[in-house]
Short mmCIF file of C-alpha atoms in Angstrom, two decimals:
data_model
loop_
_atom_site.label_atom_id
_atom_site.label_comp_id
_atom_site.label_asym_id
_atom_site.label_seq_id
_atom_site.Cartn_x
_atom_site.Cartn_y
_atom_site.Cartn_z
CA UNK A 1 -19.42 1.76 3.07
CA UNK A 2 -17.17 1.07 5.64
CA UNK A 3 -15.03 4.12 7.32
CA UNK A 4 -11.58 4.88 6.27
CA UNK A 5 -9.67 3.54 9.33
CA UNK A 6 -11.89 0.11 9.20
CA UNK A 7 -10.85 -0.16 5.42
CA UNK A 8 -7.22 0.18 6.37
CA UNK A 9 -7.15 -1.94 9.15
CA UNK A 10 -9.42 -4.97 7.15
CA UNK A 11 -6.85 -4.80 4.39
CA UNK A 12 -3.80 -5.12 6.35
CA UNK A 13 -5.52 -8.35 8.38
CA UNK A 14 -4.04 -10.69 5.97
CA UNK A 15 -0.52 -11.75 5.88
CA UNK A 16 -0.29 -11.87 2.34
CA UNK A 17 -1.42 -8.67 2.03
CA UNK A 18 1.34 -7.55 5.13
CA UNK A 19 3.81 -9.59 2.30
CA UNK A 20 3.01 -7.28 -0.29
CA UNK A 21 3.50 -4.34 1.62
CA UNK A 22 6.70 -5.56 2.64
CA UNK A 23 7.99 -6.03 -0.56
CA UNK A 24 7.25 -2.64 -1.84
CA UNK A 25 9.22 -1.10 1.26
CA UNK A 26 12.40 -2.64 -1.05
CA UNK A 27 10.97 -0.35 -3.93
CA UNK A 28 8.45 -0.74 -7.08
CA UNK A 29 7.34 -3.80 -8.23
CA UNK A 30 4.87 -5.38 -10.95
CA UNK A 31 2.03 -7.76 -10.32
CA UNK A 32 4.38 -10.38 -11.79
CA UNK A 33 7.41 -9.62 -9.95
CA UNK A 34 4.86 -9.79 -6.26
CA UNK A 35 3.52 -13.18 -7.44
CA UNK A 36 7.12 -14.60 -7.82
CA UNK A 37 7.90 -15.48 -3.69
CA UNK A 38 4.00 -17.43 -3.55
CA UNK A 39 2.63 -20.00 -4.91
CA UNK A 40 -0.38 -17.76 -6.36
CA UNK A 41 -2.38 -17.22 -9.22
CA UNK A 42 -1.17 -13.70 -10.84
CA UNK A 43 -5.25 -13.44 -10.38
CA UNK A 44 -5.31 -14.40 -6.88
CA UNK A 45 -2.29 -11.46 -6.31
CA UNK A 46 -4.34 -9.35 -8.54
CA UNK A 47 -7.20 -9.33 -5.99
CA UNK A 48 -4.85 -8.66 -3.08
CA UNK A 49 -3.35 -5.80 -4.53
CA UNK A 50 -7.36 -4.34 -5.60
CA UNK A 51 -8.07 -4.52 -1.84
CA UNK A 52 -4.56 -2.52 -0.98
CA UNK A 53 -5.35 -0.09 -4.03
CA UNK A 54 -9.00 0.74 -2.16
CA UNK A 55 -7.50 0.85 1.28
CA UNK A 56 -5.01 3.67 -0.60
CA UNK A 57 -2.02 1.84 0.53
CA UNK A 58 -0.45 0.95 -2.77
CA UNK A 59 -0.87 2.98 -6.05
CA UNK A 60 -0.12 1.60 -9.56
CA UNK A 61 1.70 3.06 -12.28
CA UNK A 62 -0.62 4.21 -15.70
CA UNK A 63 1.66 2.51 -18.23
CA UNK A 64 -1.41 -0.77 -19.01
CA UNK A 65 1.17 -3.50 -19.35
CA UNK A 66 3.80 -2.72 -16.50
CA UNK A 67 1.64 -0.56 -14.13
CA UNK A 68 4.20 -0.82 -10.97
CA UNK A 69 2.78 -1.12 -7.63
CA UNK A 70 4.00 1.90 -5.20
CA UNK A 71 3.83 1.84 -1.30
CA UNK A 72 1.54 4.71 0.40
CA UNK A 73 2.12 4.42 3.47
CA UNK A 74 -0.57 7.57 4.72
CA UNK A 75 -2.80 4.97 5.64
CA UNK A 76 -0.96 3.32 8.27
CA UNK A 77 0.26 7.09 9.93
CA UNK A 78 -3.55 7.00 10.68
CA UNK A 79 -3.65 3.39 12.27
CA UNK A 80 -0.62 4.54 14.42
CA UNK A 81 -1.68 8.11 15.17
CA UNK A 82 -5.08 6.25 16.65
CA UNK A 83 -3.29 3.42 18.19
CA UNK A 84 -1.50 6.81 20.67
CA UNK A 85 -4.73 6.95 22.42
CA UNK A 86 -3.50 3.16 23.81
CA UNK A 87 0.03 3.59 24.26
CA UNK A 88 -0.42 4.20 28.21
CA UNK A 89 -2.24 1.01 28.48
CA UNK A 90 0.45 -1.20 27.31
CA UNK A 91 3.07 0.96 29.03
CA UNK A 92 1.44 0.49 31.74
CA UNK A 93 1.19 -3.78 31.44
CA UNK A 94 4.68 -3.56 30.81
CA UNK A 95 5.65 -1.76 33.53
CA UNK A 96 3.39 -4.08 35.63
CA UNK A 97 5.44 -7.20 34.42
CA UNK A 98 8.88 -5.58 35.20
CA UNK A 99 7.94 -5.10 38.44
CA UNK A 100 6.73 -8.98 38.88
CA UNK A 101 9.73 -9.93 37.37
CA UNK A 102 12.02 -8.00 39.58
CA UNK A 103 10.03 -9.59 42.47
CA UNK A 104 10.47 -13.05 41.10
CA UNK A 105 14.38 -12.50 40.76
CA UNK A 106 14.36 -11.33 44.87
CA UNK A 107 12.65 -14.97 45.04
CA UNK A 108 9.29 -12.98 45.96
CA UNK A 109 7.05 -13.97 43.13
CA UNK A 110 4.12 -12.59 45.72
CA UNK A 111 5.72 -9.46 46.94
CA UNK A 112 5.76 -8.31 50.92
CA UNK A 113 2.33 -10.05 51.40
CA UNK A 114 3.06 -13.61 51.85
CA UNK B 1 -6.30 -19.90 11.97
CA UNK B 2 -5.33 -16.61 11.06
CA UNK B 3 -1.81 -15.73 12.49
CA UNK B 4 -1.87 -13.23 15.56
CA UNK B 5 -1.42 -9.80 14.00
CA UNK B 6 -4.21 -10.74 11.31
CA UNK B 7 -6.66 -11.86 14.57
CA UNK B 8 -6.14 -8.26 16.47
CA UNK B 9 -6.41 -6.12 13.04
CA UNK B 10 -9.58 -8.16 12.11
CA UNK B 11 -11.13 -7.24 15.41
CA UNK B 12 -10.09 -3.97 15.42
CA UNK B 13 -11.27 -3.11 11.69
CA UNK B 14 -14.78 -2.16 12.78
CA UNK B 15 -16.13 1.12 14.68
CA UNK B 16 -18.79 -0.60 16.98
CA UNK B 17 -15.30 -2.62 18.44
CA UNK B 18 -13.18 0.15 18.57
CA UNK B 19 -16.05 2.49 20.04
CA UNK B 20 -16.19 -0.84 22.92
CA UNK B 21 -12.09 -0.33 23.49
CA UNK B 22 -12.84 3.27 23.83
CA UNK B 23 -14.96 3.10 26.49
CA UNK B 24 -13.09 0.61 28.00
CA UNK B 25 -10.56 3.31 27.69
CA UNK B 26 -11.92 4.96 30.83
CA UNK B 27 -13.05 2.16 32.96
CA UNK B 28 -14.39 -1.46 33.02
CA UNK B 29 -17.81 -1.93 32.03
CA UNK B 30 -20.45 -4.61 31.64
CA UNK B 31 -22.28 -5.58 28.60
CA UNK B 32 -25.71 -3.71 29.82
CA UNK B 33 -23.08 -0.73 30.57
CA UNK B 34 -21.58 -1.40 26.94
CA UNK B 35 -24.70 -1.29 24.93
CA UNK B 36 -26.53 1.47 26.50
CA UNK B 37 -25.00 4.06 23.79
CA UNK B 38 -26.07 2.28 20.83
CA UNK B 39 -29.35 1.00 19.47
CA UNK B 40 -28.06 -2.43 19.98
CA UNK B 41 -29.12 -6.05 21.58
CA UNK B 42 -26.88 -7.41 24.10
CA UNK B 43 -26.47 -10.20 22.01
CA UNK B 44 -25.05 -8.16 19.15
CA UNK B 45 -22.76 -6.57 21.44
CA UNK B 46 -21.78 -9.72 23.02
CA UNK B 47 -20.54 -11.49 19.82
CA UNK B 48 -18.67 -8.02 19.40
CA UNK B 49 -16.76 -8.45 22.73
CA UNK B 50 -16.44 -12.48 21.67
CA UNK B 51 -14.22 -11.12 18.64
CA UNK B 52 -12.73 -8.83 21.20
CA UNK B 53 -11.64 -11.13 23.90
CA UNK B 54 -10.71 -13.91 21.05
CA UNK B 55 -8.27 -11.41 19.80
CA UNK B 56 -6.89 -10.93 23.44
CA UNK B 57 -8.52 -7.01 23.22
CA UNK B 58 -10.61 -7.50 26.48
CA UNK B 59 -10.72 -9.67 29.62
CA UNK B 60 -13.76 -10.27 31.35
CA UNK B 61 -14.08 -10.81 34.98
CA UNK B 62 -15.19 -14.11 36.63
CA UNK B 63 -18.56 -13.84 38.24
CA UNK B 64 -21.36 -15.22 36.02
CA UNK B 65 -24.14 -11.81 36.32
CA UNK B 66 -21.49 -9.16 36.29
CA UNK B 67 -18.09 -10.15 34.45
CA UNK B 68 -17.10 -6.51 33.45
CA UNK B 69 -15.25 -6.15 31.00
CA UNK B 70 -11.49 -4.54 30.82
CA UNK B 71 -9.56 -3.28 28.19
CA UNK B 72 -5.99 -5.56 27.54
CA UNK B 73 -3.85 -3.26 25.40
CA UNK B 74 -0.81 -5.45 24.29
CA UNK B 75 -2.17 -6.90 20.72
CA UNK B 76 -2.17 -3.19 20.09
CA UNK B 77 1.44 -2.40 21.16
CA UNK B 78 2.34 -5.48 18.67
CA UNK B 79 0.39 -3.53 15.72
CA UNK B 80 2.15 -0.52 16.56
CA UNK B 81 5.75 -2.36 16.26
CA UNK B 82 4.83 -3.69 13.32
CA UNK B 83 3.88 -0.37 11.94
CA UNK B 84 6.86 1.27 13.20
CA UNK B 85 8.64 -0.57 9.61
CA UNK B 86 6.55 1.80 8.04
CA UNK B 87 6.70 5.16 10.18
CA UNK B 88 9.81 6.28 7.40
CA UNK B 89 7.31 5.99 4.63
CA UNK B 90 4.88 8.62 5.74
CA UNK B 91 7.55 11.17 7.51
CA UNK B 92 8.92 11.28 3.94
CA UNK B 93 5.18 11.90 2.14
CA UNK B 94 4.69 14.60 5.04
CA UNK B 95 8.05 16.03 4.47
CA UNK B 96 7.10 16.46 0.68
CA UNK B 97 4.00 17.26 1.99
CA UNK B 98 5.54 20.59 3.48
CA UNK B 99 8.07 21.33 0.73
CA UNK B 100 4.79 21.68 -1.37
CA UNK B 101 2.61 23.67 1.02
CA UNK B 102 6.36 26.07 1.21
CA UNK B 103 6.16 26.29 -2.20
CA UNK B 104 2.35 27.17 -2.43
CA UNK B 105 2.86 29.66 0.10
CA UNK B 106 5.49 31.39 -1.90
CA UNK B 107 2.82 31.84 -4.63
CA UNK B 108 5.06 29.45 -6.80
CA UNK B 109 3.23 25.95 -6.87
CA UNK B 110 5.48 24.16 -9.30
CA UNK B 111 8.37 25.11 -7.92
CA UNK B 112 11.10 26.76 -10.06
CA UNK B 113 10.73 24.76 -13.35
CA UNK B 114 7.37 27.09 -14.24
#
């Protein structure tokens, strides 16, 4: 079994999947209505939305022939709480290429050294 | 070929690659350095830092016996933009979250309707 936060990430590494997601942001939808924007089997959709359901991002309704698909978004506040522990490293390359940039606009792609 | 976002949340859905990033986290290191912790060939930990540097997760230094590897945080900042669509989802689940746990604490866990 693989650990919660490899489960979320896996199912989110598909851009269908990232689609899906999207589309619930807007509200509730049905397997039907998600199908509708792809050129996909309401099976194939079906299969994406099982991997979601695991993962715990999207929950379904009870009612067997509508059964709406919900957004739960808890998931991803534990991708981003352990994506923090990063944040200083990309700060960090950012600040890096401001300051190369603002060399390059004084003409100095190299700094004082050359 | 998977898209970009779908690449770095591939590599970073499993805990052997993220444990690699962590470590990276406080230093470069070399694959010898890398394995060490876990009960692990170098080769299996190579093809994990092969997924890594694909992705654009590490860099690895030139010279042929060392080439230490370094962490290269900015496929993370682009997960945590994308998330960021999502960030209003789970404040509003934690902020229900709360008016429960109020509620409970008041001795009154349905509310006012019981």
């Amino acid at each position: 079994m693989p650990d919660r936060l490899s489960t979320t990430l896996s199912a989110l590494a598909d851009p269908t999947r990232r689609a899906i997601l999207a589309r619930l942001a807007t509200g509730e939808a049905t397997v039907k209505e998600l199908a509708a924007p792809y050129d996909m089997s309401l099976a194939a959709v079906s299969k994406h939305l099982k991997v979601l359901e695991q993962a715990g991002l999207i929950s379904r309704g009870k009612e067997a022939q509508w059964r709406p698909c919900k957004l739960e978004a808890g998931p991803m506040r534990d991708v981003a709480g352990w994506l923090e522990n990063y944040r200083k490293f990309w700060e960090e390359s950012l600040d890096q290429l401001e300051v190369y940039l603002a060399e390059l606009q004084k003409g100095d792609p190299q700094g004082s050294k050359n």
